[in-house]
Short mmCIF file of C-alpha atoms in Angstrom, two decimals:
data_model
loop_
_atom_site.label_atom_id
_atom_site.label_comp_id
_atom_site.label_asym_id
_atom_site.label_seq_id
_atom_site.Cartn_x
_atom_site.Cartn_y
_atom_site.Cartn_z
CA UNK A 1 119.21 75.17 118.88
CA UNK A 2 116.17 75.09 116.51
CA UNK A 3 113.41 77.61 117.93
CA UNK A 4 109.96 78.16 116.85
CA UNK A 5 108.45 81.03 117.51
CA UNK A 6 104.61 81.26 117.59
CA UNK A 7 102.86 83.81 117.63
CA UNK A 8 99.30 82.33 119.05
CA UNK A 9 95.41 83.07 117.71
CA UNK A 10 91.93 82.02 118.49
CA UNK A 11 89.52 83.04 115.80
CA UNK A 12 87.55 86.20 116.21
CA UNK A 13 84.93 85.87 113.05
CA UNK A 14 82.80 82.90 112.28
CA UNK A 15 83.75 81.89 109.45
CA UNK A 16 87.80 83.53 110.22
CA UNK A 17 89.96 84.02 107.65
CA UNK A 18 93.15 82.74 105.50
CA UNK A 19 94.75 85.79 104.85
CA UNK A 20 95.37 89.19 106.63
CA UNK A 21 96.27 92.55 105.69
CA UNK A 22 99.38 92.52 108.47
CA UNK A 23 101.48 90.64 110.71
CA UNK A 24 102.43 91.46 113.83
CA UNK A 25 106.04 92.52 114.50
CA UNK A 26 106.80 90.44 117.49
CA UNK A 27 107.77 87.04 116.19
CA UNK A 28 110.24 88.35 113.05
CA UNK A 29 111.43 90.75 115.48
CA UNK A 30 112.12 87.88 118.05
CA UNK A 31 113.53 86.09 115.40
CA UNK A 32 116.18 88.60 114.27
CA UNK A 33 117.84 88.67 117.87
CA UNK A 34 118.96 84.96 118.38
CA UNK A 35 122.99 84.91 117.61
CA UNK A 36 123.91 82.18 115.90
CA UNK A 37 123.94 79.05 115.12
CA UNK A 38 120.28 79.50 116.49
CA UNK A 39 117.75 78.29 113.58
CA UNK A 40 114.53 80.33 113.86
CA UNK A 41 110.87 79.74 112.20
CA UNK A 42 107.94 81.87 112.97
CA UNK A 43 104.31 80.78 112.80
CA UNK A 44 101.18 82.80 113.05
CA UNK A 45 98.43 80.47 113.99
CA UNK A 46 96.24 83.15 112.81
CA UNK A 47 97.11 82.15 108.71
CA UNK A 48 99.55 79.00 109.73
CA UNK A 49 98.45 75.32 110.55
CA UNK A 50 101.09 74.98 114.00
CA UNK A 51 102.75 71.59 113.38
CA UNK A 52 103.60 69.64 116.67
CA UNK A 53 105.99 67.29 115.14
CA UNK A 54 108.23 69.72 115.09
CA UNK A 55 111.98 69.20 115.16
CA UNK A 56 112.17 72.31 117.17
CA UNK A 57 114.53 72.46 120.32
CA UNK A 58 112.78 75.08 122.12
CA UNK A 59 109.03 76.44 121.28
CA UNK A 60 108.26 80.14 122.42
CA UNK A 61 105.09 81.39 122.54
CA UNK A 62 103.68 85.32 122.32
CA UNK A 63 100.17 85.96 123.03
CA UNK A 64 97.79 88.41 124.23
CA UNK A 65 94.26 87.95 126.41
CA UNK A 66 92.20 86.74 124.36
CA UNK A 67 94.45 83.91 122.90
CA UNK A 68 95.53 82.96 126.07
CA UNK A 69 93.70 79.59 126.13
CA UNK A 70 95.40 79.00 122.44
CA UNK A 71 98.22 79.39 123.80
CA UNK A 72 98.13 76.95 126.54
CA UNK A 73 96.70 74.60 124.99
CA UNK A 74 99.81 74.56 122.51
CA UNK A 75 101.54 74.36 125.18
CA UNK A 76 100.33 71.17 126.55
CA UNK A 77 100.61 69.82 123.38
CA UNK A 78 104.17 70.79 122.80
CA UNK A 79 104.93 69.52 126.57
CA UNK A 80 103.72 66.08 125.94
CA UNK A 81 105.81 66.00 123.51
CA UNK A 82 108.69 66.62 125.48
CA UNK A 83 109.41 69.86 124.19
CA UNK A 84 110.51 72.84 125.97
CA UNK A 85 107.92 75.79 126.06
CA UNK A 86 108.73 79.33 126.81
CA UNK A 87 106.12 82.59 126.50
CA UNK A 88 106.25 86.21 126.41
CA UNK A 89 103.82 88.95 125.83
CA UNK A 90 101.35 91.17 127.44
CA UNK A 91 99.28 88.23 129.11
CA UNK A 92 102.02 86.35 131.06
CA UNK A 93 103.84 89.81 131.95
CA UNK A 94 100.36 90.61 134.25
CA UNK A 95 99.10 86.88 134.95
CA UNK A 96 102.81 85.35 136.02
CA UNK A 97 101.60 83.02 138.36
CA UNK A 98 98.79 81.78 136.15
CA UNK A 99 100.96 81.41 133.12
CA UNK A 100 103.82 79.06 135.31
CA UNK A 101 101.63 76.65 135.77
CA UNK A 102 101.51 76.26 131.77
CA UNK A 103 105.32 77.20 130.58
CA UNK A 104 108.46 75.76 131.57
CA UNK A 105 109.87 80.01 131.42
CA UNK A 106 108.06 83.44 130.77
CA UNK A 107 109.46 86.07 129.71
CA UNK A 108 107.83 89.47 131.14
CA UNK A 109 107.95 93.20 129.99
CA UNK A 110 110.40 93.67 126.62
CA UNK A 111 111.81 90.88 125.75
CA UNK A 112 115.26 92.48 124.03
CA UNK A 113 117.16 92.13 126.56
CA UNK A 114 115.78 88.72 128.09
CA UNK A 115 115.52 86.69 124.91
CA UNK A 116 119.07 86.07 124.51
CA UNK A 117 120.10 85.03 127.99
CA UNK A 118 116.88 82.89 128.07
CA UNK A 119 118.49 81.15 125.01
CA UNK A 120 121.88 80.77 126.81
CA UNK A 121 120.12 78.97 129.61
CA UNK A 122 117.98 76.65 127.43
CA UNK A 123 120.94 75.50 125.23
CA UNK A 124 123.31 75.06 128.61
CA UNK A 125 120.24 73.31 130.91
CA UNK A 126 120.08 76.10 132.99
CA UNK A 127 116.79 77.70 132.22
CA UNK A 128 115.20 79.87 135.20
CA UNK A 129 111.15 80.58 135.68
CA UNK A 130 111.43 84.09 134.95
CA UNK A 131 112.86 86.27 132.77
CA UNK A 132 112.23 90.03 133.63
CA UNK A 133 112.20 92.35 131.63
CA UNK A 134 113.19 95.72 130.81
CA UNK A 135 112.74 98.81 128.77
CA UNK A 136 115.00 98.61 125.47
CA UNK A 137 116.74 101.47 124.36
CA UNK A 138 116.23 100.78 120.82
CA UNK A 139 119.73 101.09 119.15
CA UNK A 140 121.03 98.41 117.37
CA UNK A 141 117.70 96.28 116.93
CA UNK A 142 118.32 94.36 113.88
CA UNK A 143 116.23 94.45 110.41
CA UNK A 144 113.12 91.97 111.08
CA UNK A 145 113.08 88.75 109.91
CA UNK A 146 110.49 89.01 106.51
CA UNK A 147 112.10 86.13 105.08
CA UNK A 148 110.34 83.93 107.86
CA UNK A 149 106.91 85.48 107.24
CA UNK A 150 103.89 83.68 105.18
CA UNK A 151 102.80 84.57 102.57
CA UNK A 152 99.38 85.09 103.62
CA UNK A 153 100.42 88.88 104.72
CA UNK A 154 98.90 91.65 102.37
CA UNK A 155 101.58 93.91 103.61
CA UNK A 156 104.62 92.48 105.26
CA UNK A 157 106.94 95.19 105.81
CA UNK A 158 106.16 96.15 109.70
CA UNK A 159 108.73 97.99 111.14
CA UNK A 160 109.07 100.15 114.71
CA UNK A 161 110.39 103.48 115.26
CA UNK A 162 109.42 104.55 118.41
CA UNK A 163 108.02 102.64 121.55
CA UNK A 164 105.77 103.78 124.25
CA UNK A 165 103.30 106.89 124.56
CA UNK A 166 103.20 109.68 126.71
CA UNK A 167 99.68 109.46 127.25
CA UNK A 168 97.87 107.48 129.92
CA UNK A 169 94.42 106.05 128.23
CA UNK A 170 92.36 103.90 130.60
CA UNK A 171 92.20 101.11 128.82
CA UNK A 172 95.96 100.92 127.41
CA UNK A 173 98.57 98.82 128.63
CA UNK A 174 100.93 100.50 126.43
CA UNK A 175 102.40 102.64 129.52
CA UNK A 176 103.30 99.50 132.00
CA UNK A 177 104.28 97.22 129.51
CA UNK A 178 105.97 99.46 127.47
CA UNK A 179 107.15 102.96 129.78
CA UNK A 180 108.38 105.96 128.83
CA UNK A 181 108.63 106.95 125.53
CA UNK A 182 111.96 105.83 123.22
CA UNK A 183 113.35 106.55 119.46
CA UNK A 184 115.27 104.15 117.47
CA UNK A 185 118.13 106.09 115.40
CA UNK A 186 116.64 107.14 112.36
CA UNK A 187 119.41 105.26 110.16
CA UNK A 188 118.31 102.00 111.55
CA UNK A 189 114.52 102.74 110.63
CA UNK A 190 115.59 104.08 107.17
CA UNK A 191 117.29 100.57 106.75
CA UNK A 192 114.30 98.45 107.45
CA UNK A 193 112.03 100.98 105.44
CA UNK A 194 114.36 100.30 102.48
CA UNK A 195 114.15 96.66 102.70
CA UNK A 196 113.03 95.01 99.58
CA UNK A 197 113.29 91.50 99.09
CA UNK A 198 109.50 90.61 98.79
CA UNK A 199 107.33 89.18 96.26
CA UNK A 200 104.79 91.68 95.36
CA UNK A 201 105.41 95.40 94.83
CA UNK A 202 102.78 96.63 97.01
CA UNK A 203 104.69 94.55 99.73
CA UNK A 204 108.30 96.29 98.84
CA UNK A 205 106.43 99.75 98.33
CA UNK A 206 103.97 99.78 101.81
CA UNK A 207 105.51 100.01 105.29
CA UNK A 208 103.54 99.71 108.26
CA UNK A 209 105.06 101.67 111.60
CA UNK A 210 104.14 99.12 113.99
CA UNK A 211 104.33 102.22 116.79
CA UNK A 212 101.73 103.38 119.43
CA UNK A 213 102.18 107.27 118.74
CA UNK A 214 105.13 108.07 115.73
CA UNK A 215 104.79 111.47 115.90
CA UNK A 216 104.88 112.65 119.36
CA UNK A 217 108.79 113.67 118.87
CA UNK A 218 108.49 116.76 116.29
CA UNK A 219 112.13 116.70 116.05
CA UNK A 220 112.64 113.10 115.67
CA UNK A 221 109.77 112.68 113.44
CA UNK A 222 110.64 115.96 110.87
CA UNK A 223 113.75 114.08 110.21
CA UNK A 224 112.85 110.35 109.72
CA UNK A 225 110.15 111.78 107.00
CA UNK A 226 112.57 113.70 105.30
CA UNK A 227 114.79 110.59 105.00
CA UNK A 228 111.76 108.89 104.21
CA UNK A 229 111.21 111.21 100.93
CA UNK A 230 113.68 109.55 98.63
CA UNK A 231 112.41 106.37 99.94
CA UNK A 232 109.10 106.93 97.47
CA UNK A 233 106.85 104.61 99.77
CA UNK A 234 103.25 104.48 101.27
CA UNK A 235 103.65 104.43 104.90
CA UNK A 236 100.82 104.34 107.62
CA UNK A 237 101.04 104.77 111.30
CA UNK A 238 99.41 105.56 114.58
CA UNK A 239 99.34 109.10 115.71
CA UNK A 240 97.19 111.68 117.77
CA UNK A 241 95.18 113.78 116.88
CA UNK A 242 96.77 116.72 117.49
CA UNK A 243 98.52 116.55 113.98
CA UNK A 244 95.74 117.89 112.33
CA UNK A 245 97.18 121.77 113.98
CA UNK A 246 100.19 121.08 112.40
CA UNK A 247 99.90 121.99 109.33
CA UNK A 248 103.86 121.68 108.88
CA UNK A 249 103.86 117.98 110.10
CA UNK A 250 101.09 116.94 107.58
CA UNK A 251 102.76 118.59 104.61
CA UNK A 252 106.06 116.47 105.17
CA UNK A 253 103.87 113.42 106.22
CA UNK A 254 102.30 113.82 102.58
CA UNK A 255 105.81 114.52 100.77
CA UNK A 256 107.05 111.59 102.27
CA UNK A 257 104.57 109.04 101.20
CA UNK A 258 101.51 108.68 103.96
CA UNK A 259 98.58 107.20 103.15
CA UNK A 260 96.99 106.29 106.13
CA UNK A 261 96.92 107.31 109.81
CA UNK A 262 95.19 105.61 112.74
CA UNK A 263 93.43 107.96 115.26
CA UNK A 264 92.05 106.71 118.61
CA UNK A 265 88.65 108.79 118.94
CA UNK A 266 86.94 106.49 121.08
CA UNK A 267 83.83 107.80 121.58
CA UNK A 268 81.56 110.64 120.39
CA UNK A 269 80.90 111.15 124.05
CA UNK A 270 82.38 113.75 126.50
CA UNK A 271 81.69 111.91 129.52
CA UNK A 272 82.83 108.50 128.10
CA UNK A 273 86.25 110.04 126.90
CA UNK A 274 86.58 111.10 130.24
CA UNK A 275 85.58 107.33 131.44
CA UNK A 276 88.99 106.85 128.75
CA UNK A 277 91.26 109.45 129.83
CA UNK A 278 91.18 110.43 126.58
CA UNK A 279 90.94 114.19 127.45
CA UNK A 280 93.04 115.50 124.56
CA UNK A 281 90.46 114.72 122.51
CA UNK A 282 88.16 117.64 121.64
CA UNK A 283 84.37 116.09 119.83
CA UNK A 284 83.75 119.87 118.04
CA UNK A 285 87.44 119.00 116.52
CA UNK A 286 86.75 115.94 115.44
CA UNK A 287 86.00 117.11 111.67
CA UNK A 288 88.32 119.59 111.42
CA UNK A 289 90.83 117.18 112.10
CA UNK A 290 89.67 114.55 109.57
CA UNK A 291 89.27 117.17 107.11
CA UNK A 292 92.82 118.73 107.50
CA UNK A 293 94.50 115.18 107.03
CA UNK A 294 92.34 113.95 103.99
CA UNK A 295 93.07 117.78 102.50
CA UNK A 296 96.67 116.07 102.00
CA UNK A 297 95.42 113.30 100.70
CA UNK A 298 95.50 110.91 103.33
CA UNK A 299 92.97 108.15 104.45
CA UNK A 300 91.79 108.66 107.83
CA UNK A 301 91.32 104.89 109.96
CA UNK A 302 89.68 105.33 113.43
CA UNK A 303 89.15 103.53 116.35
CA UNK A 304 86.12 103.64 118.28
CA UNK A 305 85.32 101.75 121.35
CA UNK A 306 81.61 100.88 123.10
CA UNK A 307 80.92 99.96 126.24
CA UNK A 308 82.13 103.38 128.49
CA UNK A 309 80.18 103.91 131.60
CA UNK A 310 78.37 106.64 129.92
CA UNK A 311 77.35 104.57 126.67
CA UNK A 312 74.09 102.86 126.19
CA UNK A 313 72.61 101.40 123.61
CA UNK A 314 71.19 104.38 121.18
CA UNK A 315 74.39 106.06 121.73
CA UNK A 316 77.13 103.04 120.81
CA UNK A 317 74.95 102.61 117.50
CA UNK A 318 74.59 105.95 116.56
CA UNK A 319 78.68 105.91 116.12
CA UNK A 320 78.27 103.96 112.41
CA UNK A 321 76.29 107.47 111.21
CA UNK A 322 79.00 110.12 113.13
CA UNK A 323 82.04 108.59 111.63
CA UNK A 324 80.54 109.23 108.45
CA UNK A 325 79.55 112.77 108.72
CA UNK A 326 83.33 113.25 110.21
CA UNK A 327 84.76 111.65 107.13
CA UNK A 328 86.76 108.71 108.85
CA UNK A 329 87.72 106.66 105.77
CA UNK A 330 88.43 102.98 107.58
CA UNK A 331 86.61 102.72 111.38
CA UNK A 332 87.99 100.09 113.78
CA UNK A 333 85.05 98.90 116.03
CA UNK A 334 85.90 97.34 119.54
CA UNK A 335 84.41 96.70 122.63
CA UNK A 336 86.10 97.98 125.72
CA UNK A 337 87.92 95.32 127.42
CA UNK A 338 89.45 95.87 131.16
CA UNK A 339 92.87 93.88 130.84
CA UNK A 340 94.99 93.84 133.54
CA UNK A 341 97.31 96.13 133.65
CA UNK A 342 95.31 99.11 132.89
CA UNK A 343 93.25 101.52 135.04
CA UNK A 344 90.01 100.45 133.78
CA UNK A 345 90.74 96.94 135.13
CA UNK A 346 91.72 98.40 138.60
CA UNK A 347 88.35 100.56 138.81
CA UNK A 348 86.31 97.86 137.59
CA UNK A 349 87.50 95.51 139.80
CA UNK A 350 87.29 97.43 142.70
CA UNK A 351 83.62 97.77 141.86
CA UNK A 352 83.11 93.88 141.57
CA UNK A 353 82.35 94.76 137.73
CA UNK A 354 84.49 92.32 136.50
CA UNK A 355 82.45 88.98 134.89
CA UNK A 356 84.36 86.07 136.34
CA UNK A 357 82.94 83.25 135.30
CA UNK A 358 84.20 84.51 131.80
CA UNK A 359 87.22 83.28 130.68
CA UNK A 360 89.70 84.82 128.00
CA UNK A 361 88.25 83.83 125.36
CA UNK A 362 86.39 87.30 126.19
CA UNK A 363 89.23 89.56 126.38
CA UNK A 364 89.56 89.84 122.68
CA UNK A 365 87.82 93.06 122.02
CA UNK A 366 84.47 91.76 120.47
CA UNK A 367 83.33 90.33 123.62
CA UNK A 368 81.95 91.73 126.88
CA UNK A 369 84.20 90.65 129.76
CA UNK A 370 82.62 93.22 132.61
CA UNK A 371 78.73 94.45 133.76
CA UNK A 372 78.46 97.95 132.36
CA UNK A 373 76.86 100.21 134.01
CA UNK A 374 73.86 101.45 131.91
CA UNK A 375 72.87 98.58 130.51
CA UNK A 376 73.41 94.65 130.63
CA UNK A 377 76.37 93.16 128.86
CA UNK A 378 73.87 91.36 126.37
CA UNK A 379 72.83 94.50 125.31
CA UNK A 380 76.48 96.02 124.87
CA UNK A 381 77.26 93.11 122.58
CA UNK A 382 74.20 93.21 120.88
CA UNK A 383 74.48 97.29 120.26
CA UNK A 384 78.17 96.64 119.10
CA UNK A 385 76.84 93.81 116.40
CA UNK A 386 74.81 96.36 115.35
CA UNK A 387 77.19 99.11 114.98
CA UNK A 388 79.59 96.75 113.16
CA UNK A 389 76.47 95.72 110.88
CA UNK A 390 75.68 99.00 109.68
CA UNK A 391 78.92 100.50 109.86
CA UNK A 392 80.41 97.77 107.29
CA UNK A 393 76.99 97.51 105.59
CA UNK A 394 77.33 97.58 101.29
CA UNK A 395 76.28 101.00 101.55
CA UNK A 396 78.21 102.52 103.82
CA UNK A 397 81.45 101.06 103.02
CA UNK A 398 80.11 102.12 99.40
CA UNK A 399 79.93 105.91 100.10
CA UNK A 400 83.53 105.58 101.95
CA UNK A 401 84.99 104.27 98.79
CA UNK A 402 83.14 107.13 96.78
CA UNK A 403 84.26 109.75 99.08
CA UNK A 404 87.63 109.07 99.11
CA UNK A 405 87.35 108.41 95.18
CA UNK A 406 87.58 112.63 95.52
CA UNK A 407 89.81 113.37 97.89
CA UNK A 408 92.34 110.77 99.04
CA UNK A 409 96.00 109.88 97.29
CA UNK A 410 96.23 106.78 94.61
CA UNK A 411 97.40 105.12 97.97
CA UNK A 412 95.00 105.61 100.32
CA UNK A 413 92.51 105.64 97.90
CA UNK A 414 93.08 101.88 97.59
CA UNK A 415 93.75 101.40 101.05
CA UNK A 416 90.08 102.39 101.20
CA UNK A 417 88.85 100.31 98.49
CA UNK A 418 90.87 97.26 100.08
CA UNK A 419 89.91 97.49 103.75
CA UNK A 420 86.17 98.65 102.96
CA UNK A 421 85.74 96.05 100.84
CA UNK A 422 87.25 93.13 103.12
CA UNK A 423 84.97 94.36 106.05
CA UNK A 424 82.31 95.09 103.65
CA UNK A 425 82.57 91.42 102.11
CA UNK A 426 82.72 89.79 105.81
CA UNK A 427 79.22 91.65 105.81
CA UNK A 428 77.56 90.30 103.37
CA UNK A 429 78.67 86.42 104.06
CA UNK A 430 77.89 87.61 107.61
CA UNK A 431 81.01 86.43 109.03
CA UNK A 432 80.22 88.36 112.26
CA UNK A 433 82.35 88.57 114.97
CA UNK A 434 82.03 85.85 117.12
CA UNK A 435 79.42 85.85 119.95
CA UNK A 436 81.59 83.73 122.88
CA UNK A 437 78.39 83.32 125.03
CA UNK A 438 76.99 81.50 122.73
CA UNK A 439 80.12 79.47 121.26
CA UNK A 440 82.43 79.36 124.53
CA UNK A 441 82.68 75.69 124.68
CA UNK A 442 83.85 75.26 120.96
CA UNK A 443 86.13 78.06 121.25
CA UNK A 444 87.87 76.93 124.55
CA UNK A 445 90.94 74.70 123.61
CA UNK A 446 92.09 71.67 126.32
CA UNK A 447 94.72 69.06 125.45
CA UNK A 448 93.26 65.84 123.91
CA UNK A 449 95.28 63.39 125.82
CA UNK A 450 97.48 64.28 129.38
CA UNK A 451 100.46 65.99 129.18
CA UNK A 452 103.80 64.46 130.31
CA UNK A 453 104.51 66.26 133.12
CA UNK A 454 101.37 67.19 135.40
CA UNK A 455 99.46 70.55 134.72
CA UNK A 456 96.29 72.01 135.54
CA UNK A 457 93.06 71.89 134.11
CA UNK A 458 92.60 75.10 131.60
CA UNK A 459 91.16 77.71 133.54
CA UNK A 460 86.76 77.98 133.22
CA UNK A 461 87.68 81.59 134.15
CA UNK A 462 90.08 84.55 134.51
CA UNK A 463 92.23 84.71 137.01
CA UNK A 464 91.71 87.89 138.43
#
């Protein structure tokens, strides 16, 4: 069969973009499992135009939330066509019902294990509805296919070495869709680290661990850096931030080529990292963590999310001047979003919290999908606009650059310069994030003409 994998997007800034610094690993990692004679292409509708005159036998579909309209609206294109349309991903794994009325199959949970026996079925005429399933256990997972990915990627080498994390945020579906907490051999990961065949050399010398928390495993983590060494790469990653009081850890993370780590802060608030779950996070260690992983050199990113029951307006915008005095290098600014699947979602809905007549167009963290609880969800948006304002103003993004000028590696130094700048640059031709009240019928996708075989109306709403 010929298969086209799509990975699907709705864009989140005004103006959008053509490239991106990253892809996600889902669709080249989808496309690597197929045995042969399968032909596989992978599009990202984020930097690819999606071409329904495909030749393609069998169209699968991964999306999230927020590109959940996207997505079915390619599919009713793609079914009037005659083609056969499959999905997978966090949305259809928690919204089943919802997402059979728009595929012929889902697949739900990891798709490892699934993809292949849903590719049986579609070449023999036998396909079933669902497709459950299952944690992987990571060994064997072939090398991703790169060769498949656009060139509109910054960095292209994404690769996964561990799945899951052991701890329990409230607004993370990382422990139902993805549970427990597993390690690919470390020969495997070496493998796709040392994969080279790629244009550029800052795409054949920067990997990107597509993982939730790398270093959890001391053990397991000690010896993929040491393998890593003789590498001679930039690598960046997710952790927590209890590396900073390992001073052993961050040594061998800087002898084996990190540049950049991801911390999930959250908040500056002790009451709304409780609302989080976030509880091993510690506010009066905040800067003692930053400043014992940029001592090694390394460029701090940071994610920081408004709209906790305990946030209001003064405090959400008073984030863009704490992450500077901490030293965070890159911030990643989001509003909460309650997706199913996660605590948060349960709790709000319980409390009738939940905005219904929103549909998903809001669930892709710039948006305000639920009624906070301090203040109105107008004035959650408009306090994260002006977060994201100041916090990627000339200025500030300016003094980040500077800073790091000091302290940070030749890598993360322009890892800085890069990411600063891009945000910095959307600034200035303020290409803001998208405001959904106010653009929700442009941005909500329905087929142009009927499909061939009948299927609902696009949902005006969630279905929660």
């Amino acid at each position: 069969m010929k298969i086209d994998i799509i990975i699907a997007y709705i864009r989140r800034y005004e103006f959008g973009h053509e490239y991106d610094f990253v892809p996600p690993i889902t669709g080249i990692h989808l496309a690597a499992i197929p045995p042969a004679p399968h032909e596989v292409r992978v599009y990202h509708q984020q930097v690819d135009a999606i071409r329904f005159d495909t030749d393609a036998d069998l169209i699968a579909i991964s999306f999230f939330s927020g590109f959940a309209l996207s997505a079915y609206h390619l599919a009713a294109e793609f079914r009037q066509r005659g083609k056969t349309v499959v999905a997978g991903g966090p949305h259809v794994t928690y919204c089943q019902d919802e997402a059979l009325q728009y595929f012929d199959a889902i697949v739900t949970g990891e798709a490892e294990g699934q993809w292949p026996l849903l590719l049986a079925d579609a070449a023999a005429g036998k396909l079933k509805q669902v497709y459950l399933g299952g944690p992987c256990d990571m060994k064997g997972l072939p090398t991703p296919r790169y060769d498949l990915l656009p060139n509109k990627f910054f960095i292209r080498k994404v690769i996964q070495a561990t799945r899951g994390c052991p701890f329990s945020c409230s607004f993370c579906t990382v422990p139902s869709l993805n549970p427990g907490f597993r390690l690919r051999p470390v020969e495997d990961v070496i493998r796709d680290a040392s994969y080279d065949a790629f244009k550029w050399w800052w795409q054949r010398k920067v990997v990107w661990f597509w993982d939730d928390n790398l270093t959890i495993r001391r053990p397991y983590i000690r010896e993929l850096l040491q393998q890593m060494i003789p590498l001679k790469k930039w690598w960046l990653t997710q952790a927590s931030m209890d590396i900073a009081k390992d001073p052993e850890l961050l040594d061998l993370m800087k002898a084996s080529g990190c540049i950049g780590v991801f911390l999930g802060i959250e908040s500056f608030g002790a009451d709304s990292l409780a609302d989080a779950n976030k509880r091993q996070n510690r506010i009066d260690h905040y800067s003692a963590a930053v400043k014992a992983i940029r001592k090694r050199g390394i460029a701090v990113m940071a994610g920081f999310i408004a709209g906790f029951d305990h946030d209001d307006e003064a405090s959400i915008v008073a984030m863009a001047d704490q992450l500077m005095e901490i030293g965070i290098d890159v911030p990643f600014l989001s509003i909460m979003t309650p997706f199913r699947g996660t605590p948060i979602y349960q709790s709000l809905k319980k409390e009738d919290r939940i905005l219904e007549d929103r549909n998903w167009n809001f669930y892709n963290g710039y948006n305000v999908a639920f009624q906070p609880k301090k203040i109105s969800a107008s004035q959650l948006l408009q306090a994260h606009r002006q977060l994201w304002k100041r916090s990627f103003s000339p200025w500030y993004a300016f003094r980040r650059i500077c800073r790091g000028a000091f302290r940070l590696r030749l890598g993360a130094f322009l890892l800085s310069v890069f990411m600063n700048g891009f945000y910095s640059y959307k600034r200035v031709r303020r290409n803001f994030p998208i405001d959904m009240t106010a653009r929700q019928d442009g941005y909500q996708p329905v087929p142009a003409t009927p499909v061939a075989s009948p299927q609902p109306k696009l949902r005006q709403q969630p279905a929660l």
